[in-house]
């Protein structure tokens, strides 16, 4: 009997992490697979474009939870997911990453007695002011299978009481997607599209509440405009950030600062691959730049991805907009620094997850009809 696997996605990075896993599960006769999209991200450019480009196809269920407070978003996912689990009775529910949809799905499944598998387990920033850190810790506690992609994750999980034999060091599925799509990435065209010279511009993404929802944003945007005078800046703006910038009033795109709409996967990575460097507060981009060998400046006080600093191209700037002014010199300094690719960041992580799921399948008990 094929094992029933129910995967949950809600946000843009969830799709990048799960696309290769979904593809692998579809290709194996050992699995019946269904996909739930919670609708945490719902804009065309935050969701549909990724479903199409990454070959995920239409989800079996769209929960349409949309935006809201953390409690509202989490509760809506739980309420709308529970009947789907009760109806289809999956053997395991797979949840990626650290967003509200991840925790909500893990809670719903585990309370019904259905096993949870966490893709990207064991990452820790040790900063509980980040909603993602709470989501990570709790999701790991609820998961029977912990799929990790960074060596320090095992120690974090063991310290929190997770079982050693639940931990599977499978590697990085986000990098599977990068490896699979790399041949489509076209830096020269993307630089031309945005009116910049290849290797002579800065890509910026900022969306974390700590920066975007507080008093730091105005200074950050002013400093980006200042940097833009010597190093052109291309800033694909997350909807949350777009709204916060609009609320500031009078900030217009300055001469060297181009605020553009969010990009699709291939276009965004083309833009990154052609850049002199990247300034970000994203998690996944710290990993992608490490693989692409592009200097990454992370505008946060901490990172749950320290391997990108130790072995990769990432430099932690701190949550301090004044440091943005240093970007051109930091990037010049970082140029030529080589990354050592972490183990399992090789394009085959999803296959290893599917292998673990096949081995684990005999231990599952399906909910009664
Ligand atoms: C969420 C995740 C964050 C992840 C990010 C990736 C949580 C707690 N946060 O943050 O970890 O790095 O996704 O992008 O789960 N909005 C739209 N259209 C959309 C989605 C959002 O306009 O399609 C706007 C809404 O105003 C919304 C705001 O963005 O209120 C924030 O969206 P939300 O899903 O709450 O969090 P993100 O900032 O996207």
PDB file of C-alpha atoms in Angstrom, residues 132-251:
ATOM      1  CA  UNK A 132      10.170  32.272  13.104  1.00  0.00           C
ATOM      2  CA  UNK A 133      12.279  31.105  16.075  1.00  0.00           C
ATOM      3  CA  UNK A 134       9.143  30.204  18.036  1.00  0.00           C
ATOM      4  CA  UNK A 135       7.803  28.396  14.983  1.00  0.00           C
ATOM      5  CA  UNK A 136      11.081  26.453  14.585  1.00  0.00           C
ATOM      6  CA  UNK A 137      11.389  25.304  18.181  1.00  0.00           C
ATOM      7  CA  UNK A 138       7.774  24.197  18.486  1.00  0.00           C
ATOM      8  CA  UNK A 139       7.595  22.517  15.082  1.00  0.00           C
ATOM      9  CA  UNK A 140      10.694  20.484  15.891  1.00  0.00           C
ATOM     10  CA  UNK A 141       9.150  19.411  19.202  1.00  0.00           C
ATOM     11  CA  UNK A 142       6.101  18.117  17.343  1.00  0.00           C
ATOM     12  CA  UNK A 143       7.959  16.289  14.562  1.00  0.00           C
ATOM     13  CA  UNK A 144       8.672  12.570  14.346  1.00  0.00           C
ATOM     14  CA  UNK A 145      11.083  13.066  11.438  1.00  0.00           C
ATOM     15  CA  UNK A 146      13.574  15.920  11.568  1.00  0.00           C
ATOM     16  CA  UNK A 147      15.236  16.629   8.225  1.00  0.00           C
ATOM     17  CA  UNK A 148      18.318  18.806   8.730  1.00  0.00           C
ATOM     18  CA  UNK A 149      20.647  20.554   6.310  1.00  0.00           C
ATOM     19  CA  UNK A 150      23.305  22.071   8.521  1.00  0.00           C
ATOM     20  CA  UNK A 151      25.663  20.242  10.857  1.00  0.00           C
ATOM     21  CA  UNK A 152      24.891  22.248  14.012  1.00  0.00           C
ATOM     22  CA  UNK A 153      21.179  21.384  13.759  1.00  0.00           C
ATOM     23  CA  UNK A 154      21.628  17.945  15.344  1.00  0.00           C
ATOM     24  CA  UNK A 155      23.191  19.437  18.500  1.00  0.00           C
ATOM     25  CA  UNK A 156      20.392  22.013  18.813  1.00  0.00           C
ATOM     26  CA  UNK A 157      17.738  19.314  18.500  1.00  0.00           C
ATOM     27  CA  UNK A 158      19.401  16.936  20.946  1.00  0.00           C
ATOM     28  CA  UNK A 159      19.758  19.720  23.538  1.00  0.00           C
ATOM     29  CA  UNK A 160      16.017  20.326  23.271  1.00  0.00           C
ATOM     30  CA  UNK A 161      15.297  16.654  23.935  1.00  0.00           C
ATOM     31  CA  UNK A 162      14.588  15.464  20.391  1.00  0.00           C
ATOM     32  CA  UNK A 163      15.366  11.793  19.742  1.00  0.00           C
ATOM     33  CA  UNK A 164      18.634  11.101  17.971  1.00  0.00           C
ATOM     34  CA  UNK A 165      17.057   8.565  15.632  1.00  0.00           C
ATOM     35  CA  UNK A 166      14.439  11.111  14.513  1.00  0.00           C
ATOM     36  CA  UNK A 167      17.191  13.302  13.019  1.00  0.00           C
ATOM     37  CA  UNK A 168      18.138  12.766   9.366  1.00  0.00           C
ATOM     38  CA  UNK A 169      20.907  14.857   7.857  1.00  0.00           C
ATOM     39  CA  UNK A 170      19.533  14.965   4.339  1.00  0.00           C
ATOM     40  CA  UNK A 171      20.882  18.275   2.999  1.00  0.00           C
ATOM     41  CA  UNK A 172      19.303  21.383   1.598  1.00  0.00           C
ATOM     42  CA  UNK A 173      16.212  21.153  -0.604  1.00  0.00           C
ATOM     43  CA  UNK A 174      16.339  24.877  -1.378  1.00  0.00           C
ATOM     44  CA  UNK A 175      19.657  24.185  -3.057  1.00  0.00           C
ATOM     45  CA  UNK A 176      18.094  21.260  -4.947  1.00  0.00           C
ATOM     46  CA  UNK A 177      15.851  23.840  -6.594  1.00  0.00           C
ATOM     47  CA  UNK A 178      18.793  26.087  -7.370  1.00  0.00           C
ATOM     48  CA  UNK A 179      20.737  23.203  -8.929  1.00  0.00           C
ATOM     49  CA  UNK A 180      17.714  22.141 -10.988  1.00  0.00           C
ATOM     50  CA  UNK A 181      16.987  25.661 -12.286  1.00  0.00           C
ATOM     51  CA  UNK A 182      20.515  26.982 -12.629  1.00  0.00           C
ATOM     52  CA  UNK A 183      20.674  26.480 -16.395  1.00  0.00           C
ATOM     53  CA  UNK A 184      17.786  28.943 -16.769  1.00  0.00           C
ATOM     54  CA  UNK A 185      19.476  31.697 -14.755  1.00  0.00           C
ATOM     55  CA  UNK A 186      20.595  34.537 -17.017  1.00  0.00           C
ATOM     56  CA  UNK A 187      22.491  37.315 -15.191  1.00  0.00           C
ATOM     57  CA  UNK A 188      23.294  39.370 -18.304  1.00  0.00           C
ATOM     58  CA  UNK A 189      19.643  39.654 -19.341  1.00  0.00           C
ATOM     59  CA  UNK A 190      18.514  40.469 -15.814  1.00  0.00           C
ATOM     60  CA  UNK A 191      21.131  43.214 -15.424  1.00  0.00           C
ATOM     61  CA  UNK A 192      20.047  44.694 -18.763  1.00  0.00           C
ATOM     62  CA  UNK A 193      16.361  44.459 -17.826  1.00  0.00           C
ATOM     63  CA  UNK A 194      17.005  46.514 -14.710  1.00  0.00           C
ATOM     64  CA  UNK A 195      19.293  49.004 -16.456  1.00  0.00           C
ATOM     65  CA  UNK A 196      22.455  48.102 -14.529  1.00  0.00           C
ATOM     66  CA  UNK A 197      25.917  46.799 -15.435  1.00  0.00           C
ATOM     67  CA  UNK A 198      26.655  43.193 -14.568  1.00  0.00           C
ATOM     68  CA  UNK A 199      28.852  42.868 -11.436  1.00  0.00           C
ATOM     69  CA  UNK A 200      28.268  46.513 -10.588  1.00  0.00           C
ATOM     70  CA  UNK A 201      25.060  46.695  -8.585  1.00  0.00           C
ATOM     71  CA  UNK A 202      23.647  45.717  -5.207  1.00  0.00           C
ATOM     72  CA  UNK A 203      20.516  43.567  -4.838  1.00  0.00           C
ATOM     73  CA  UNK A 204      18.462  44.321  -1.726  1.00  0.00           C
ATOM     74  CA  UNK A 205      15.637  42.423  -0.037  1.00  0.00           C
ATOM     75  CA  UNK A 206      14.243  43.454   3.353  1.00  0.00           C
ATOM     76  CA  UNK A 207      11.029  42.194   4.904  1.00  0.00           C
ATOM     77  CA  UNK A 208      11.541  41.230   8.577  1.00  0.00           C
ATOM     78  CA  UNK A 209       9.241  42.952  11.084  1.00  0.00           C
ATOM     79  CA  UNK A 210      12.238  44.014  13.222  1.00  0.00           C
ATOM     80  CA  UNK A 211      13.367  46.298  10.405  1.00  0.00           C
ATOM     81  CA  UNK A 212      10.268  46.955   8.362  1.00  0.00           C
ATOM     82  CA  UNK A 213       7.644  47.511  11.076  1.00  0.00           C
ATOM     83  CA  UNK A 214       9.700  49.891  13.205  1.00  0.00           C
ATOM     84  CA  UNK A 215      11.568  53.183  13.160  1.00  0.00           C
ATOM     85  CA  UNK A 216      14.626  51.795  11.314  1.00  0.00           C
ATOM     86  CA  UNK A 217      13.082  51.569   7.863  1.00  0.00           C
ATOM     87  CA  UNK A 218      13.242  55.267   6.939  1.00  0.00           C
ATOM     88  CA  UNK A 219      16.953  55.391   7.731  1.00  0.00           C
ATOM     89  CA  UNK A 220      17.557  52.148   5.831  1.00  0.00           C
ATOM     90  CA  UNK A 221      15.881  53.492   2.685  1.00  0.00           C
ATOM     91  CA  UNK A 222      17.750  56.817   2.930  1.00  0.00           C
ATOM     92  CA  UNK A 223      21.039  54.956   3.206  1.00  0.00           C
ATOM     93  CA  UNK A 224      20.206  52.741   0.254  1.00  0.00           C
ATOM     94  CA  UNK A 225      19.642  55.899  -1.791  1.00  0.00           C
ATOM     95  CA  UNK A 226      23.052  57.145  -0.621  1.00  0.00           C
ATOM     96  CA  UNK A 227      24.752  53.846  -1.596  1.00  0.00           C
ATOM     97  CA  UNK A 228      22.955  54.024  -4.942  1.00  0.00           C
ATOM     98  CA  UNK A 229      25.004  57.075  -5.904  1.00  0.00           C
ATOM     99  CA  UNK A 230      28.158  54.926  -6.189  1.00  0.00           C
ATOM    100  CA  UNK A 231      26.723  51.405  -6.539  1.00  0.00           C
ATOM    101  CA  UNK A 232      23.295  51.119  -8.178  1.00  0.00           C
ATOM    102  CA  UNK A 233      20.737  49.353  -5.984  1.00  0.00           C
ATOM    103  CA  UNK A 234      17.959  47.069  -7.285  1.00  0.00           C
ATOM    104  CA  UNK A 235      15.391  46.344  -4.573  1.00  0.00           C
ATOM    105  CA  UNK A 236      12.568  43.871  -5.328  1.00  0.00           C
ATOM    106  CA  UNK A 237      10.143  44.918  -2.616  1.00  0.00           C
ATOM    107  CA  UNK A 238       8.112  42.418  -0.540  1.00  0.00           C
ATOM    108  CA  UNK A 239       4.458  43.540  -0.179  1.00  0.00           C
ATOM    109  CA  UNK A 240       4.886  44.044   3.565  1.00  0.00           C
ATOM    110  CA  UNK A 241       7.853  46.345   2.919  1.00  0.00           C
ATOM    111  CA  UNK A 242       6.058  48.111   0.065  1.00  0.00           C
ATOM    112  CA  UNK A 243       3.232  49.016   2.435  1.00  0.00           C
ATOM    113  CA  UNK A 244       5.646  50.226   5.125  1.00  0.00           C
ATOM    114  CA  UNK A 245       7.603  52.366   2.642  1.00  0.00           C
ATOM    115  CA  UNK A 246       4.363  53.833   1.305  1.00  0.00           C
ATOM    116  CA  UNK A 247       3.379  54.730   4.876  1.00  0.00           C
ATOM    117  CA  UNK A 248       6.605  56.704   5.257  1.00  0.00           C
ATOM    118  CA  UNK A 249       5.323  59.137   2.660  1.00  0.00           C
ATOM    119  CA  UNK A 250       7.745  61.028   0.519  1.00  0.00           C
ATOM    120  CA  UNK A 251      10.387  58.408  -0.361  1.00  0.00           C
TER     121      UNK A 251
END
